[in-house]
Amino acid sequence: MSLTAPGQHHADDRLDPKSFGQAQSDPTTMSMRSLIDESCKWPCLVFFTTGTAWLVIGSLFALVASIKLHTPRFMSDDAWLTFGRVRPAHLDSVVFGWASLTGIGTSLWLMCRLCRTPLRYPAMLVLAAILWNVGVLVGTIAVLSGHSTGVEWLEFPPYSTFLLFIAFGIVAIWAMVTFGQRQSGHVYVSQWYLFGALFWFPWLYATVQILIIGHLTSGMGQMSVQWWFAHNVLGLWFTPIGLATIYYLVPKVIGRPIYSYYLSILGFWSLALFYSWAGSHHFISGPAPAWLVTASIVGSVMMIIPVSTVAINHHMTVRKHFAVMRFSPTLRFIVFGAMSYTLVSVQGSSMSLHVLNEPTHFSHYTIAHAHLGLYAFFTMTMFGAMYYIVPRLTGREWSSSKLIRIHFWFAAIGIFMYWGFLSLGGLIQGFEMNQASSPLGDLVGKLGYWEGVKTFLGGFKAQNGVVPWLAIVKDTLPWLLSRSIAGTLMTLAHLAFGVLLLLNLTGWGRQRSGPTLFVSDAKGYQQSLTPVADWLVPDEHEGDAS
Amino acid sequence: MPEGNSIPPHDDGQPEKFDVSSLHAQIAREKLDPRDGFEPVPIWLVFLFGILVFWAGYYFATYNGGFKADAYDGSPMGTNVPATQPTGPVDPIALGKKLFTGNCVSCHQADGNGQAGQYPPLAGSEFVLQDDHKPHLPRILLLGLQGPVKVKGSTYNGNMPAFGKKFKDEQIAAVLSYVRQEWGNKASQITPEEVAEARKSVGTRSDPWTVEELMKIAPDAPAKK
Amino acid sequence: MNFGPTLFLGAFLTFAFAWMGLVFFPVAQLKNVKPQTADVTAIENPTPYSGLEARGRQVYIANGCVYCHSQQLRGGQYNADLLRGWGSRRSVPQDYVNDDPILLGTMRTGPDLVNIGARQPSDEWHHKHLYSPQAVSPGSNMPPFAFLYEKRKIVGQRSKDALNVTLEPGYELVPTDDAKALVAYLKSMDRTYDVPGLPAN
């Protein structure tokens, strides 16, 4: 059913009450989408496929590194596999390999769809993808062979990073050109975030390469630049792409508008203002001027503003439609990601306060926090995006609902175990490390629970007022082991997804018609999308044409 | 106005025809593109933000250390003065314990039992307790010990490093006094003056001691090697 | 928000604001930190790395030691590090003037190393510990760096570099140049000098 005259722009994008839960497929829009998807096919699929390959590689590095922490003699004969090399190889291959590649792939498709213009110059983008992959490959091999630069998150030597920079330059310029050619008048919130990410990242990367790899700084000044960069990779590259994806796919799958344009504006600008100040929270209590660290603590805590804004916006959009998550893989992964974003950000804001920073800094708690962000938020969101986008590029539905279920549950349970158990292990480690001076311990002690907490956490075996280091190591071992188990689950999930992607690309799997849902109940799916009078309360604004 | 089944022309001015049957099923079932609703910002959220902004201002004003390069983070009010200053004379046993934990436990262990075959114990050690070894203790710490040494019936053949350059006389005296009264050991404290005397008698020597050399030093020998 | 220029300007200004605060001003302010002499016997605190120590630093970087070991001591009211005996004062920017790249570290799977040269001045201990951490610190989860050592047949006399460990008869364990450099670097990690303006604990 066509609700607007053929060819009419959807430029106003205002709330159209008659459109609740119904497919909008006037021929103009449909044909535009088809053209766009067709044009996006090769660049996006190259980014997605190579990204997924890096996910599997990065997961294997992760498993090896994780096992080494509780079984140090595991594969310890080879210099290439020593923990200190495998661990950064893991970080760089999942950050610059998996996450960045799929992030760019998703951004390309989102930009085209939102700008309502087909993807132009696909060959350039495929070239960018190839350069990027070569850069990551060369960089990863360099790290494993002992040629790391020694700067965290920037371990790739300059001869590989310049490839990344060229590739990224191509993508950024393409994005500006595409944005300039947009057919839609209104710029949707996802486009602001994508524009931001694609504009901020090159500046970030160029600055840090010049100042640090170019040896223009040393000592603590370098430390500030280093963590300004590393934290902004999260805040100004991955977070905007993730949020742009959620902002697009949640209303898209459900068929409802985003709750509040005003919250979108507030969320975007407060993120832009505060997030980039948070970098120095990586050396709280460190040998740094107080003003620098205080500024980052303030930035980190003020992130509550954009995070709560976005949380409300997303929640109120999905509200009354959570039932769709039972069916739609896209929505389930995306909502998982969105909720994790809120959780990890609130956790991060809390960790920047001195009283909570002292026991958690330097501990496994921080690692668990990092994975909650990059995996539970960003990776799960990218999975959701790929579940939506890939069938549109290949024209084939996902061939196995069972594999999708395995993927989701293994990943979800895996990251939940990872975060939960490693956080607990990290807290134990942190409290034991700081047992001699613990304002938080004093605080909890005043509440009368400190002895109980200590006993629960295994009792602190203090000698001479401090817990001996090897006792701390011993106490973390069971939690490190549980992280390996969780990581194994996550790796299996990634393999399941890899198989699904392979089957979709090649067409070897079972051919389906209709969306591949978690639960095959097409009627139930439709019902979940359509408001039902007797179990849903109509919106206040229904029927309001303003 | 373009026809219903052709798309608006692009920049190159060529309208393109499409074939409905070539459309993917996925596109046919898609919903409307995302669009904005216009609910107002909840008022309680505005209040929350106001409180946060107020907190931010207060916190930054309090902990900015005057924007000085040497006012470091983590001290109260962003100054570089530690919260607790040591007051009055330092208890040598407490100082000795701290130094021991920071410098000696890796070999001699926190329980003073050392490691079998590698590092000799200090608990119940004749070197630590007996009077004829008393002048040897500062010397061992000043220059280190190498070669075989028999302690409590077992022989150890390691290399104890020197601490003479690193520690002042008060610190060496403190750690020795601590060791002589911990883990069931009961022996008198060693004074900084005794350490100073040992340091003077050692002179410019820098090689670690062997047990044979030490045994040539009598319990009450004055400044003679 | 329909205008590209608004978006661009806003993105530019917010980013530039933080860039000033976290890049420009800290680098400018901390560029002036210099090594100082507090103690009349020392020339410079910290002393620049010797060639061997600098090489050892590269070995430290190449093997990713920074991912388990920090090189900073906290102070003020959060001085658990000092109470643990890792040093007598908190770390200050001056301690890192010779460090490029700075290896402050953000993780302590293992202990802090900024004063390891002071805590552990024994070459022998370092070599044994690097070769097999579990033999020296039972229960340690540090990876063994046996690949930095060469087990070889004794030809004629034992090498004077050979470690004091018992292998099968006729064999000795000798550190490679990388191992010697690394240990030299670790022994140079001694920032226990006094800093003017900071009372020594």
Short mmCIF file of C-alpha atoms in Angstrom, two decimals, chain B residues 55-142:
data_model
loop_
_atom_site.label_atom_id
_atom_site.label_comp_id
_atom_site.label_asym_id
_atom_site.label_seq_id
_atom_site.Cartn_x
_atom_site.Cartn_y
_atom_site.Cartn_z
CA TRP B 55 29.32 19.03 40.15
CA ALA B 56 31.70 19.34 37.19
CA GLY B 57 32.39 22.94 37.98
CA TYR B 58 32.94 22.29 41.66
CA TYR B 59 35.17 19.28 41.06
CA PHE B 60 37.34 20.99 38.50
CA ALA B 61 37.72 24.10 40.61
CA THR B 62 38.79 22.03 43.60
CA TYR B 63 41.19 19.58 42.02
CA ASN B 64 42.97 21.50 39.32
CA GLY B 65 46.16 21.98 41.35
CA GLY B 66 46.42 25.54 40.11
CA PHE B 67 47.22 24.20 36.62
CA LYS B 68 50.76 23.70 37.84
CA ALA B 69 52.99 21.09 36.27
CA ASP B 70 54.18 19.86 39.66
CA ALA B 71 50.86 19.59 41.45
CA TYR B 72 50.22 15.92 40.82
CA ASP B 73 47.03 13.98 40.69
CA GLY B 74 45.87 11.86 43.60
CA SER B 75 46.87 14.09 46.43
CA PRO B 76 44.14 15.86 48.32
CA MET B 77 43.21 19.14 46.70
CA GLY B 78 45.62 18.34 43.87
CA THR B 79 48.68 19.38 45.79
CA ASN B 80 51.83 17.39 46.01
CA VAL B 81 51.82 16.98 49.75
CA PRO B 82 51.08 13.48 50.91
CA ALA B 83 48.10 13.09 53.17
CA THR B 84 50.08 11.67 56.04
CA GLN B 85 53.49 12.96 56.95
CA PRO B 86 55.75 10.91 59.15
CA THR B 87 56.03 12.68 62.51
CA GLY B 88 58.63 12.25 65.20
CA PRO B 89 61.46 9.73 65.33
CA VAL B 90 61.05 6.75 63.10
CA ASP B 91 60.68 3.36 64.71
CA PRO B 92 63.59 1.32 63.32
CA ILE B 93 61.66 -1.94 63.42
CA ALA B 94 58.81 -0.48 61.37
CA LEU B 95 61.25 1.08 58.93
CA GLY B 96 63.19 -2.15 58.76
CA LYS B 97 60.04 -4.11 58.03
CA LYS B 98 59.13 -1.79 55.19
CA LEU B 99 62.59 -2.00 53.69
CA PHE B 100 62.68 -5.76 54.07
CA THR B 101 59.35 -6.15 52.31
CA GLY B 102 60.50 -3.94 49.49
CA ASN B 103 63.95 -5.36 48.98
CA CYS B 104 64.52 -8.73 50.55
CA VAL B 105 61.38 -10.85 50.35
CA SER B 106 61.98 -11.83 46.75
CA CYS B 107 64.86 -14.02 47.90
CA HIS B 108 64.56 -14.49 51.65
CA GLN B 109 60.75 -14.64 51.54
CA ALA B 110 58.32 -12.83 53.79
CA ASP B 111 58.48 -15.61 56.37
CA GLY B 112 62.27 -15.47 56.52
CA ASN B 113 62.67 -19.07 55.44
CA GLY B 114 64.46 -18.40 52.17
CA GLN B 115 64.24 -21.00 49.44
CA ALA B 116 65.71 -24.45 49.78
CA GLY B 117 68.86 -24.80 47.74
CA GLN B 118 68.83 -21.20 46.61
CA TYR B 119 68.51 -18.57 49.32
CA PRO B 120 69.37 -19.11 52.97
CA PRO B 121 66.81 -18.61 55.70
CA LEU B 122 67.03 -15.75 58.17
CA ALA B 123 64.68 -17.20 60.75
CA GLY B 124 66.81 -19.02 63.30
CA SER B 125 69.94 -18.39 61.25
CA GLU B 126 73.19 -18.47 63.21
CA PHE B 127 74.50 -15.60 61.09
CA VAL B 128 71.63 -13.42 62.22
CA LEU B 129 71.55 -14.41 65.89
CA GLN B 130 75.01 -15.28 67.12
CA ASP B 131 77.25 -12.65 68.64
CA ASP B 132 80.35 -13.72 66.75
CA HIS B 133 78.53 -12.91 63.52
CA LYS B 134 77.30 -9.52 64.65
CA PRO B 135 80.00 -7.45 62.90
CA HIS B 136 79.48 -9.47 59.73
CA LEU B 137 75.89 -8.41 59.26
CA PRO B 138 76.45 -4.77 58.27
CA ARG B 139 79.31 -5.86 56.07
CA ILE B 140 77.18 -8.40 54.24
CA LEU B 141 74.58 -5.78 53.51
CA LEU B 142 77.17 -3.21 52.47
#
